[in-house]
Coordinates of C-alpha atoms in Angstrom, one line a residue:
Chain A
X1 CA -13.8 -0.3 -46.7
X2 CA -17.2 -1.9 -45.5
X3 CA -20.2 -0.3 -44.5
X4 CA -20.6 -0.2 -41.0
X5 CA -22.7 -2.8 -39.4
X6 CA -25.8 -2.0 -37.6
X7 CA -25.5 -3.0 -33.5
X8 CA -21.9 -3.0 -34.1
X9 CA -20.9 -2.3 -30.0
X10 CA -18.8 1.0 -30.6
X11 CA -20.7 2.2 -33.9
X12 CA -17.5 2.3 -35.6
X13 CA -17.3 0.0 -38.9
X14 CA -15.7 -3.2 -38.4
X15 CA -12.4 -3.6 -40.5
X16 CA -11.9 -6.6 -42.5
X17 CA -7.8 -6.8 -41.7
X18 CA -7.4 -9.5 -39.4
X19 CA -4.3 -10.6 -38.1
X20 CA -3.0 -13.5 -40.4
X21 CA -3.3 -16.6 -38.6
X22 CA -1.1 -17.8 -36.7
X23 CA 1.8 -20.1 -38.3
X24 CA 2.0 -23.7 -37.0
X25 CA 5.2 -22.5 -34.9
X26 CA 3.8 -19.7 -33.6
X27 CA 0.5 -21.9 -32.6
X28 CA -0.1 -22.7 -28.5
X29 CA 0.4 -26.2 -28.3
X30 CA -2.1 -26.7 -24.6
X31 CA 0.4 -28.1 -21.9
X32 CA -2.5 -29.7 -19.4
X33 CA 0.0 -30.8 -16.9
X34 CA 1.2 -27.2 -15.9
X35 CA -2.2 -25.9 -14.2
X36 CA -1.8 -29.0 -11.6
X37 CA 1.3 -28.4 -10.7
X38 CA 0.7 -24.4 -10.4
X39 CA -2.4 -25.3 -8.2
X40 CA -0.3 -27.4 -6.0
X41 CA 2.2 -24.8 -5.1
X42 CA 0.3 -21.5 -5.6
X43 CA -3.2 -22.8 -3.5
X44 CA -4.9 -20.9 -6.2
X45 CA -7.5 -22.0 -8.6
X46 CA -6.2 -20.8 -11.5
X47 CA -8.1 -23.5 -13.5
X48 CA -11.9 -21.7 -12.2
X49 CA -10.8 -18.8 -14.6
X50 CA -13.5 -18.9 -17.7
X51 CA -12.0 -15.6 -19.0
X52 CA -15.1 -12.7 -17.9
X53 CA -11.8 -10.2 -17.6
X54 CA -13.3 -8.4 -15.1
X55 CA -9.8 -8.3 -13.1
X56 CA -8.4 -6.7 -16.3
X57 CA -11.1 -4.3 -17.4
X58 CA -10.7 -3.3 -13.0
X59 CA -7.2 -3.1 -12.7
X60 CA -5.8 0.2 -12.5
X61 CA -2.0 -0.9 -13.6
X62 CA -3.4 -2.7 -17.1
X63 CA -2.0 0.5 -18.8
X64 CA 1.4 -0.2 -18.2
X65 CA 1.5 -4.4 -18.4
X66 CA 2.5 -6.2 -21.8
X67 CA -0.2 -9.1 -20.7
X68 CA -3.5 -8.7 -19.5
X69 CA -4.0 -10.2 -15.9
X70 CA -6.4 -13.1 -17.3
X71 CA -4.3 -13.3 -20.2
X72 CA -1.8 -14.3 -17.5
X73 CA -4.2 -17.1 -16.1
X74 CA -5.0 -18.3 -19.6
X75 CA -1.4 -18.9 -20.2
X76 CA -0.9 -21.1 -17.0
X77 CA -4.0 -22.5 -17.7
X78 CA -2.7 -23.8 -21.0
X79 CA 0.8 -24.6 -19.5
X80 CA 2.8 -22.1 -21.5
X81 CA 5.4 -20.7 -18.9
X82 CA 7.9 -19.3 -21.4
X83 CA 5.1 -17.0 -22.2
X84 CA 5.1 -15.6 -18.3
X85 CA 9.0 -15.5 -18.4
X86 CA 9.4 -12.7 -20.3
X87 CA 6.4 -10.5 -19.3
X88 CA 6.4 -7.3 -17.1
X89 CA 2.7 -8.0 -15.7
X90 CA 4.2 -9.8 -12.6
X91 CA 6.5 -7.2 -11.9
X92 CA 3.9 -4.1 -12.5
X93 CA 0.8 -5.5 -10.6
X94 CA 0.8 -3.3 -6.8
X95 CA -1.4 -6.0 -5.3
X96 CA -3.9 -3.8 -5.0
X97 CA -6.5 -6.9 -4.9
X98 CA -9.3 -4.7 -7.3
X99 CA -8.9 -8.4 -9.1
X100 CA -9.9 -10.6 -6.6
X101 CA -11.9 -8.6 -5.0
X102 CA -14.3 -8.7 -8.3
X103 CA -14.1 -11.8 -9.5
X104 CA -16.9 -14.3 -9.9
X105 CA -14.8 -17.3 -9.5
X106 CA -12.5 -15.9 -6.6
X107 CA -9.2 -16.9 -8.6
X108 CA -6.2 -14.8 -6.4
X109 CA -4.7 -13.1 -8.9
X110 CA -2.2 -11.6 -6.8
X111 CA -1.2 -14.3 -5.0
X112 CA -0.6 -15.8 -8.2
X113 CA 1.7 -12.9 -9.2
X114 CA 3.1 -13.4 -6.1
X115 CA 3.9 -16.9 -6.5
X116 CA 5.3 -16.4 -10.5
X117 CA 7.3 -13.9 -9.2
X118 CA 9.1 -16.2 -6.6
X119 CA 9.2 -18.9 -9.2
X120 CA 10.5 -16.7 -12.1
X121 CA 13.6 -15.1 -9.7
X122 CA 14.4 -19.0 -8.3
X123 CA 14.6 -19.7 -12.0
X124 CA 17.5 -17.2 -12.1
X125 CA 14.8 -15.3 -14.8
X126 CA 16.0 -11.6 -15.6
X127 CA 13.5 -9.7 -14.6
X128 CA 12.4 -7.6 -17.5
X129 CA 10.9 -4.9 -14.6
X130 CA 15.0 -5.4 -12.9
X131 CA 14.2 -2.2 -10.8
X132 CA 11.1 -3.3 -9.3
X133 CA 12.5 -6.7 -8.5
X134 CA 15.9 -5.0 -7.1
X135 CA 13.5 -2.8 -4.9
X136 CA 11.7 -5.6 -3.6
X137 CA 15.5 -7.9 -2.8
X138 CA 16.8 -4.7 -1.3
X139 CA 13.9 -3.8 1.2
X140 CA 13.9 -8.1 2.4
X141 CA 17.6 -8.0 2.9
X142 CA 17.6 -4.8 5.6
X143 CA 14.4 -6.9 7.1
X144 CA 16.4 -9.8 7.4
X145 CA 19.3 -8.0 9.0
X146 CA 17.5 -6.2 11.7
X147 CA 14.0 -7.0 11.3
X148 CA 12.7 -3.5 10.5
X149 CA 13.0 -1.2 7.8
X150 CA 15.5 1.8 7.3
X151 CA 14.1 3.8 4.6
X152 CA 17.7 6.4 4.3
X153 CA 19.8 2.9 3.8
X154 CA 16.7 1.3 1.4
X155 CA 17.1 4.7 -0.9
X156 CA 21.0 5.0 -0.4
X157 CA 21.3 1.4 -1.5
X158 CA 18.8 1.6 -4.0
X159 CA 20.0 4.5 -5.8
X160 CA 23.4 3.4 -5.8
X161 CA 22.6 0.5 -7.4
X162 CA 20.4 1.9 -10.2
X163 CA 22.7 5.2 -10.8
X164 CA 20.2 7.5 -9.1
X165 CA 23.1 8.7 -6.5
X166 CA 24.5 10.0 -10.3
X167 CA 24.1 12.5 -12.6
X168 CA 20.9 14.8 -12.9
X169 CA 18.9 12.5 -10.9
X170 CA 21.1 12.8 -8.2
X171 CA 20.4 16.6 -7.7
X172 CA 16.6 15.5 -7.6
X173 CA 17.0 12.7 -5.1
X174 CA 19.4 14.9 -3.0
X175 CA 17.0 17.9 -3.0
X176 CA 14.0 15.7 -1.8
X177 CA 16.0 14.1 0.8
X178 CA 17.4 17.1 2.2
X179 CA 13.8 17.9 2.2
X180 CA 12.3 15.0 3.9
X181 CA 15.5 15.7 6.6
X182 CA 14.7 19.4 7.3
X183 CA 10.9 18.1 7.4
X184 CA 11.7 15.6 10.2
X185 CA 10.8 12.9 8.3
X186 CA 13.9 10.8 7.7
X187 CA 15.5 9.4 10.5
X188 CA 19.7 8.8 10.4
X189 CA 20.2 5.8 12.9
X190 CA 18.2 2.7 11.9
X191 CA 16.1 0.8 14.4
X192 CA 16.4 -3.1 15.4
X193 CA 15.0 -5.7 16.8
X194 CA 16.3 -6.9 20.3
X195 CA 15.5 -10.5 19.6
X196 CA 17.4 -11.0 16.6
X197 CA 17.8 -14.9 16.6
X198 CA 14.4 -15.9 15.0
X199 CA 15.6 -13.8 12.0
X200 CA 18.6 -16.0 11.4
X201 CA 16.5 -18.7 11.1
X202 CA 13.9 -17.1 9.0
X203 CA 16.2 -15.6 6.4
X204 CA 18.9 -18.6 6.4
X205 CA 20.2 -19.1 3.0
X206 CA 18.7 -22.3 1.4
X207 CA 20.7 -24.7 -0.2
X208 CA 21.4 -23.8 -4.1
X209 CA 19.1 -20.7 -3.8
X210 CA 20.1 -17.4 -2.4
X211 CA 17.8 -14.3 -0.6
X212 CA 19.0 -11.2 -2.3
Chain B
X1 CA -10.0 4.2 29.6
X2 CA -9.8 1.8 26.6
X3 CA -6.7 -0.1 25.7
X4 CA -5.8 -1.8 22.7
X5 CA -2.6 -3.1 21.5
X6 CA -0.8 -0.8 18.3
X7 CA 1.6 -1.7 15.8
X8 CA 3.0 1.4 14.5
X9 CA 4.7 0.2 11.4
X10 CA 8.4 1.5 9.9
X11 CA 6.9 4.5 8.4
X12 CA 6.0 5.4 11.1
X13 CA 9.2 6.2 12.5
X14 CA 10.3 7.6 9.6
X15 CA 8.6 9.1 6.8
X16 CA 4.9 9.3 8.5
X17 CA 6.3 10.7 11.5
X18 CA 3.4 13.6 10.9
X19 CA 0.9 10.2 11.1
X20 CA 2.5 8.7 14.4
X21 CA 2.7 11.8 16.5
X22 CA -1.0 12.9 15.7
X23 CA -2.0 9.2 16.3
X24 CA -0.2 9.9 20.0
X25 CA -2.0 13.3 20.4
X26 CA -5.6 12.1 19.0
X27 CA -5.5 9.1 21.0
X28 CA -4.3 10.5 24.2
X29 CA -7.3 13.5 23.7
X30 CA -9.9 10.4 23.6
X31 CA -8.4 8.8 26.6
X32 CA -7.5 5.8 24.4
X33 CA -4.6 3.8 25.8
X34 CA -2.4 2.9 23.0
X35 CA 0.1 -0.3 24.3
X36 CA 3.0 -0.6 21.5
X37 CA 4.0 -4.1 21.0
X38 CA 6.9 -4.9 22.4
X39 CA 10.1 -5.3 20.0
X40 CA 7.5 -5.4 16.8
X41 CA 8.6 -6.3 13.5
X42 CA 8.6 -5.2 10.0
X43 CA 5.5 -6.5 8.1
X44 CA 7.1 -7.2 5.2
X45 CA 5.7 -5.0 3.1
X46 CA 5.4 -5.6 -0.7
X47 CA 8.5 -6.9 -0.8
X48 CA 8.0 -9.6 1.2
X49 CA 4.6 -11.2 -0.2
X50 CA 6.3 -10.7 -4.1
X51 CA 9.8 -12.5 -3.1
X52 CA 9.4 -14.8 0.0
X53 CA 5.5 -16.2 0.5
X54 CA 6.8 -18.5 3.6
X55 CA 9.1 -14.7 5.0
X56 CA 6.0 -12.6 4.7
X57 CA 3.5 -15.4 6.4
X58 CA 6.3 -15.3 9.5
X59 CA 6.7 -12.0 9.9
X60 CA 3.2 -11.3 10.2
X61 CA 2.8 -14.1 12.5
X62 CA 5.0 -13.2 14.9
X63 CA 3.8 -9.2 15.3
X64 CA 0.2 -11.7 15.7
X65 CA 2.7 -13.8 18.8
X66 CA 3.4 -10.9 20.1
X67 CA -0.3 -8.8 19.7
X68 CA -1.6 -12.3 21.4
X69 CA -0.6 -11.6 24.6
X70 CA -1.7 -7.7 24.8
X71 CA -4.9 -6.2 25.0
X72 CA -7.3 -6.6 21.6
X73 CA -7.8 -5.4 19.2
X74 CA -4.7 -4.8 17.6
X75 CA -4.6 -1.5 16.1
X76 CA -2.9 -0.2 13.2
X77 CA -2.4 2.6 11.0
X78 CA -0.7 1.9 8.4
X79 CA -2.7 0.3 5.1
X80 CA -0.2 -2.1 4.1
X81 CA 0.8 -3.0 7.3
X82 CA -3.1 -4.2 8.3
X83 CA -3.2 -5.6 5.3
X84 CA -0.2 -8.0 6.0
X85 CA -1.7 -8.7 9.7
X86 CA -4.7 -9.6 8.6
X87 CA -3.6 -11.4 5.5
X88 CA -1.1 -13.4 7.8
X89 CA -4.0 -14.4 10.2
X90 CA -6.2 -15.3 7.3
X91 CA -4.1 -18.2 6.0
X92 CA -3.1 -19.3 9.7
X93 CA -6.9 -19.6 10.7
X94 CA -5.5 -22.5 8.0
X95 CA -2.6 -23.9 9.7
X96 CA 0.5 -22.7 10.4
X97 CA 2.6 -25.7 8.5
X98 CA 5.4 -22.6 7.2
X99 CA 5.7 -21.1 10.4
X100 CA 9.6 -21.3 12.3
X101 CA 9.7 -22.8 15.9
X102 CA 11.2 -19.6 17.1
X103 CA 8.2 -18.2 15.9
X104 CA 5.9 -21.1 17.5
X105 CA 7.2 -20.8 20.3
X106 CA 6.2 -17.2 21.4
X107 CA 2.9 -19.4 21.8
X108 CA 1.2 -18.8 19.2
X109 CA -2.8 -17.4 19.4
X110 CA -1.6 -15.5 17.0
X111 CA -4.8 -16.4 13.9
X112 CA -7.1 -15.1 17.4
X113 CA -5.7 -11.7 17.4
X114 CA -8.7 -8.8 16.2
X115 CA -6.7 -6.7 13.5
X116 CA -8.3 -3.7 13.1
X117 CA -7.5 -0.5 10.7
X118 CA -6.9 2.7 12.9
X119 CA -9.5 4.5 10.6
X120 CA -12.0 2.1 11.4
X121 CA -11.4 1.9 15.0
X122 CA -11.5 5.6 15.4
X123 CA -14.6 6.1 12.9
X124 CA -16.7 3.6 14.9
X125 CA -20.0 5.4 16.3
X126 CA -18.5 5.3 20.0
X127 CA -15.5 7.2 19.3
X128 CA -16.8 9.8 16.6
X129 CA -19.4 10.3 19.0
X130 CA -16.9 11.0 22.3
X131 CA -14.6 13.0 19.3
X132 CA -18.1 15.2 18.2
X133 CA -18.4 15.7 22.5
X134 CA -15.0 17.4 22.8
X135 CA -14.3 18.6 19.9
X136 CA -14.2 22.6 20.4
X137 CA -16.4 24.8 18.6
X138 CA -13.8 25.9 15.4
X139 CA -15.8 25.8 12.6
X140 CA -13.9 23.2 10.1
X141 CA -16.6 23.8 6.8
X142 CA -14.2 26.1 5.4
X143 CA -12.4 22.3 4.3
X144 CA -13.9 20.9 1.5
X145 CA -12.2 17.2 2.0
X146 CA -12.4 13.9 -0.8
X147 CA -11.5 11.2 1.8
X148 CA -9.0 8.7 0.3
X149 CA -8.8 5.4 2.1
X150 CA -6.6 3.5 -0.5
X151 CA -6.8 -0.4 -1.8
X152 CA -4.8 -2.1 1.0
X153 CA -7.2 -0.9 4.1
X154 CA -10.1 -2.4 2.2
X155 CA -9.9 -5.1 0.1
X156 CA -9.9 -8.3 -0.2
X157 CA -12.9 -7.9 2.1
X158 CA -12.5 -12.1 2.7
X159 CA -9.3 -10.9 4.5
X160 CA -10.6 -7.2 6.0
X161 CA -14.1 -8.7 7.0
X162 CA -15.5 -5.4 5.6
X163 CA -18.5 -4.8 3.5
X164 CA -18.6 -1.4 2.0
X165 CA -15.2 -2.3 0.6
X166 CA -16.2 -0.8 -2.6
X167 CA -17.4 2.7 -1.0
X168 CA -16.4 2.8 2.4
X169 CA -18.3 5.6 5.2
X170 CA -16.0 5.4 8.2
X171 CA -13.9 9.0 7.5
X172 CA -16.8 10.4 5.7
X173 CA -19.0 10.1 8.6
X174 CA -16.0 10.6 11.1
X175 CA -15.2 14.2 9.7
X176 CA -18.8 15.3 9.0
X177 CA -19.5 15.1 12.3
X178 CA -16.9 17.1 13.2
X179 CA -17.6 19.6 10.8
X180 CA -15.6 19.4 7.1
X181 CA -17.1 19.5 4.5
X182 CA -16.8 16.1 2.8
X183 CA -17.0 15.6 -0.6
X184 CA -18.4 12.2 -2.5
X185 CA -16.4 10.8 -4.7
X186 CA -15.3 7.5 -6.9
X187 CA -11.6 7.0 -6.2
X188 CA -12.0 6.8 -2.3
X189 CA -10.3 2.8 -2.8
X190 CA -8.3 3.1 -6.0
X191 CA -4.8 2.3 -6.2
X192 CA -1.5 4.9 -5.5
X193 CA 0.8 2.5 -7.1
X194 CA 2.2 2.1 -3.6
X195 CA 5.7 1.4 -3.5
X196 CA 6.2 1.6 -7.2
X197 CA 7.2 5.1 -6.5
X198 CA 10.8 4.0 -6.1
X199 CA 11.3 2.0 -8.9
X200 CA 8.5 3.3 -11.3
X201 CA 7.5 6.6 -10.7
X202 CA 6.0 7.2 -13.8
X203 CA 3.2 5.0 -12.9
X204 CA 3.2 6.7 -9.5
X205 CA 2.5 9.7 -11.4
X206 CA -0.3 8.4 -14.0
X207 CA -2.5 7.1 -11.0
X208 CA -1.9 9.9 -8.9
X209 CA -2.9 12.6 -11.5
X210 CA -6.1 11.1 -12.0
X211 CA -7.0 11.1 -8.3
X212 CA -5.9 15.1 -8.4
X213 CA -8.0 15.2 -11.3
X214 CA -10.8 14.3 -10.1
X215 CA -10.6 15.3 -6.3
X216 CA -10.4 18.8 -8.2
X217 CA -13.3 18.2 -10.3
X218 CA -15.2 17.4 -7.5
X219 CA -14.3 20.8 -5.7
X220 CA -12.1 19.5 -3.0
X221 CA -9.6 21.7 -1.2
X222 CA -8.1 18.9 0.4
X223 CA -7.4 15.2 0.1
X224 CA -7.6 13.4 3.8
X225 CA -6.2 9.7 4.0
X226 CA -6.1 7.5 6.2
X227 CA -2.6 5.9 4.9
X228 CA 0.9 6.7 5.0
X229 CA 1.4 5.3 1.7
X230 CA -0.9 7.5 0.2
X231 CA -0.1 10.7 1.7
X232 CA 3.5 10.0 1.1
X233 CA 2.9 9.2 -2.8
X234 CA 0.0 12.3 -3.2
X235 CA 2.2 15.0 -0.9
X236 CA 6.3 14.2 -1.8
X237 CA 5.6 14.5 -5.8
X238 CA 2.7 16.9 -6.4
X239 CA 4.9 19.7 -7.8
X240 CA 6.4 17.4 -9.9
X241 CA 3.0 15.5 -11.3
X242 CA 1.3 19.2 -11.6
X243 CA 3.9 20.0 -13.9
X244 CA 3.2 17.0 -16.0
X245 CA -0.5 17.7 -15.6
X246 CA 0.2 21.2 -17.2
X247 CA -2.0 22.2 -14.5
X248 CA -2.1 24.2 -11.4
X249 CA -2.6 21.7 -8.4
X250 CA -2.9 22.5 -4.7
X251 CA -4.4 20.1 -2.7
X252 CA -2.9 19.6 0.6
X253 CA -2.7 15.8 1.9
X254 CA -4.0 15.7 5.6
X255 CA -4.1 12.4 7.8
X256 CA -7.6 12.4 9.1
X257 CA -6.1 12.5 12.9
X258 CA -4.7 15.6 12.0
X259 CA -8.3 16.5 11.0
X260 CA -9.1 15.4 14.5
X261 CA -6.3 17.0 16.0
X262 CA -7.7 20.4 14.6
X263 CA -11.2 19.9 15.7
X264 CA -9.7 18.9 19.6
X265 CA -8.1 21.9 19.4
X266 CA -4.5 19.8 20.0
X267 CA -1.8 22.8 20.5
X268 CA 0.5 20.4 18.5
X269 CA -1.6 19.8 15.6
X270 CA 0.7 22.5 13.6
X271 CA 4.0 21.2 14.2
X272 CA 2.2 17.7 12.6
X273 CA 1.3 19.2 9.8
X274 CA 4.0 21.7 9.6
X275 CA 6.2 18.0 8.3
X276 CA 4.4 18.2 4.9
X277 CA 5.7 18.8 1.2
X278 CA 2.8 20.5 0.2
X279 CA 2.0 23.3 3.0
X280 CA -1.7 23.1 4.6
X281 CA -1.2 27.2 5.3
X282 CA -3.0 28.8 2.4
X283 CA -5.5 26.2 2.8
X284 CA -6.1 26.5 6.6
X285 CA -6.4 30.4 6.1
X286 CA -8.7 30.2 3.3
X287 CA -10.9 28.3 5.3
X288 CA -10.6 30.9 8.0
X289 CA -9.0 29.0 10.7
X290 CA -7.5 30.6 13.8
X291 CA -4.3 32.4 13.1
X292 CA -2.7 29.9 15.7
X293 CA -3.4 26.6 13.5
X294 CA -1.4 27.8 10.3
X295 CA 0.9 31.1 10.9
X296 CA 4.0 29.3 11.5
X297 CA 3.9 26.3 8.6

């Protein structure tokens, strides 16, 4: 063990295991074309990032995410995708803008979350948050039908889907339903838009892609 | 009699219906004129922005089409839904290249439209004053309130124009002048986790127990919002994220017109409140409010 080291930030001694370096496989090998192309499509300067972390040390969801937001940057930055494919950061970030609302260089961190997600589900990416992403697909596809939102069909759907309408979850979900019901608060009959056309031609499937 | 357009939002019909109706009552107490838009849209919500960039810019431009050609501003009470307004008339102040012709051709005017938050537009000096005016003479101190305004009403302030994003006044001063007792705090703007509470209610949970936390620490009764997000994710689950606190939590989730509707002395103000999870009647009677305002929650 050393002796701590005065003006050490935390007081604590600093330990003398590092992690081994990195093997030549495992190094980053910078991709440069990537950020351009990211830019492009995203409209976000993800290349203005010089890595303060304020959007990580702010961001009340870091907890829970395998990547740091500016880790996320850094990785675009240096054009390693595969990195971002994998990661649960997209899918856990609410979008709560605490980021960009504190950053020095304005970089839109949730649009760019935005934009990875789009890009990792056209990539036909599992998403390794599946429920959040399910949620998301399910709640579009009742817009695109009838251009507002049923909550009772959302849930139903949802929960069918996930195996919440099962087992000891199902008591839960039923109990707080029934709840909601007695409570007024969940309506039975959707609502709709009258003019229904301009949704066709919003949600029309694209060719080779699908909406959910 | 002012009139401004509204945009109620899904919730609205549904799980908020305690929010919409006491929107109705407040509004029609202070002689404001509120003119739903005709055959509005979804926003989009989360799910739109995360999945579909060029679906969540169109449906947001044509609730704009339609606010164009009402009377401004457009009003709304729901966070996320003002969020997604405004956010869609940000980017089309920069074109509208993504937009669909049967969108276009509602005639556009849409990036004109004046969104404005609900809290904001009923905490402006005008209306807290005219609310302070006839507002009866119940005595609302007994309602020691953290006011909890949420992310998406606030930032980013390039979208919502505002600039005590960080520490918003509007419900603070709003409810002091009509006599609760408001409580300062940190977390007025930090995050719910929003709609995670379908998918990831854990996290939910973890956020939420810290804003319980501290509202309790800093001797709040009551947590008053200004979003149906909020209230939905602090009421529906407190029993629940109590337990997991190994803590005794009651802290009743108001929407600030409801505050309102109980300083107007609105007869319906307890069938509004009567639609929560957690009950506002041991709270209302500690603070010595009429018998009429909480017997029959």
């Amino acid at each position: 063990m050393s002796e701590p080291i005065a003006g050490a930030p935390n007081g604590e001694p600093l330990s003398s295991d590092r992690p081994p370096a990195p093997s030549p496989e495992e190094a980053i090998r910078p991709d440069g074309r990537w950020l351009a192309q990211v830019e492009a499509a995203s409209g976000v300067k993800a290349g203005a990032c010089y890595g303060c972390k304020k959007c990580s040390n702010g961001c009340p969801l870091s907890f829970a995410m395998d990547l740091h937001p500016y880790q996320v940057v850094r990785y675009l930055q240096l054009g390693q995708m595969d990195k971002l494919e994998g990661s649960s950061t997209v899918w856990i970030c609410a979008s709560c803008q605490t980021c960009l609302t504190r950053c020095p260089n304005q970089v839109d961190l949730p649009r760019l979350m935005d934009w990875l997600k789009e890009e990792l589900v056209r990539r036909g990416q599992a998403a390794p948050e599946e429920k959040v992403r399910l949620f998301h697909q399910l709640f579009l596809k009742g817009v695109a039908k009838r251009g507002r939102v049923f909550e009772g069909e959302l849930m139903a759907g949802y929960m069918l889907k996930t195996g919440g309408a099962f087992g000891p979850e199902a008591i839960k979900n039923a109990r707080l339903g029934l709840t909601m019901l007695k409570k007024g608060r969940m309506k039975l009959l959707p609502e709709r838009n009258k003019d229904r056309r301009w949704l066709k031609a919003l949600f029309r499937e694209p060719k080779g892609g699908s909406h959910a | 009699m002012p009139e401004v357009s509204y945009y109620p939002g899904c919730s609205l019909e549904a799980t908020a219906k305690d929010y919409a109706e006491s929107v109705e009552g407040v509004c029609e107490a202070l002689d404001i004129e509120l003119r739903e838009l005709p055959d509005w849209n979804c926003c989009g919500a989360s799910a739109a922005h995360s999945l579909d960039h060029r679906a969540a810019l169109n449906l947001g431009a044509r609730n704009l089409a339609l606010a164009a050609q009402g009377p401004s501003p457009l009003v709304v009470p729901c966070a996320l839904c003002y969020n997604r307004l405004a956010s869609a008339r940000h980017e089309l102040l920069e074109g509208d290249d993504l937009v669909i012709d049967e969108i276009k051709a509602l005639g556009g005017g849409y990036a004109g439209v004046e969104v404005v938050e609900l809290n904001d537009y009923l905490s402006s000096p005008e209306v807290t004053a005219l609310a302070k005016q006839r507002a009866t003479d119940l005595d609302l101190s007994g309602l020691k309130a953290v006011c909890y305004y949420g992310c998406q009403g606030q930032r980013p302030p390039a979208v919502t124009g505002k600039a005590d994003y960080e520490n918003p006044q509007g419900l603070d001063r709003l409810l002091g002048a009509l006599g609760v007792t408001v409580m300062d705090w940190p977390f007025k703007t930090d995050c719910c986790g929003a709609s995670h509470s379908v998918p990831r209610p854990d996290l939910v949970f973890t956020l939420v127990a810290k804003l319980y936390k501290r509202a309790l620490d800093q001797g709040a009764n009551c947590i008053v919002t200004g979003c149906q997000m909020c209230q939905a994710n602090l009421d529906m689950y407190q029993e629940e994220i109590a337990k997991q606190m190994g803590k005794q939590v009651y802290l009743p989730v108001l929407y600030f017109t409801e505050v309102m509707g109980l300083a107007l002395g609105i007869d319906e103000t307890p069938k509004w409140l009567k639609r929560h999870l957690v009950s506002p009647k041991g709270l209302l009677e500690k603070a010595q409010l009429p018998r009429q305002t909480w017997e029959r929650l």
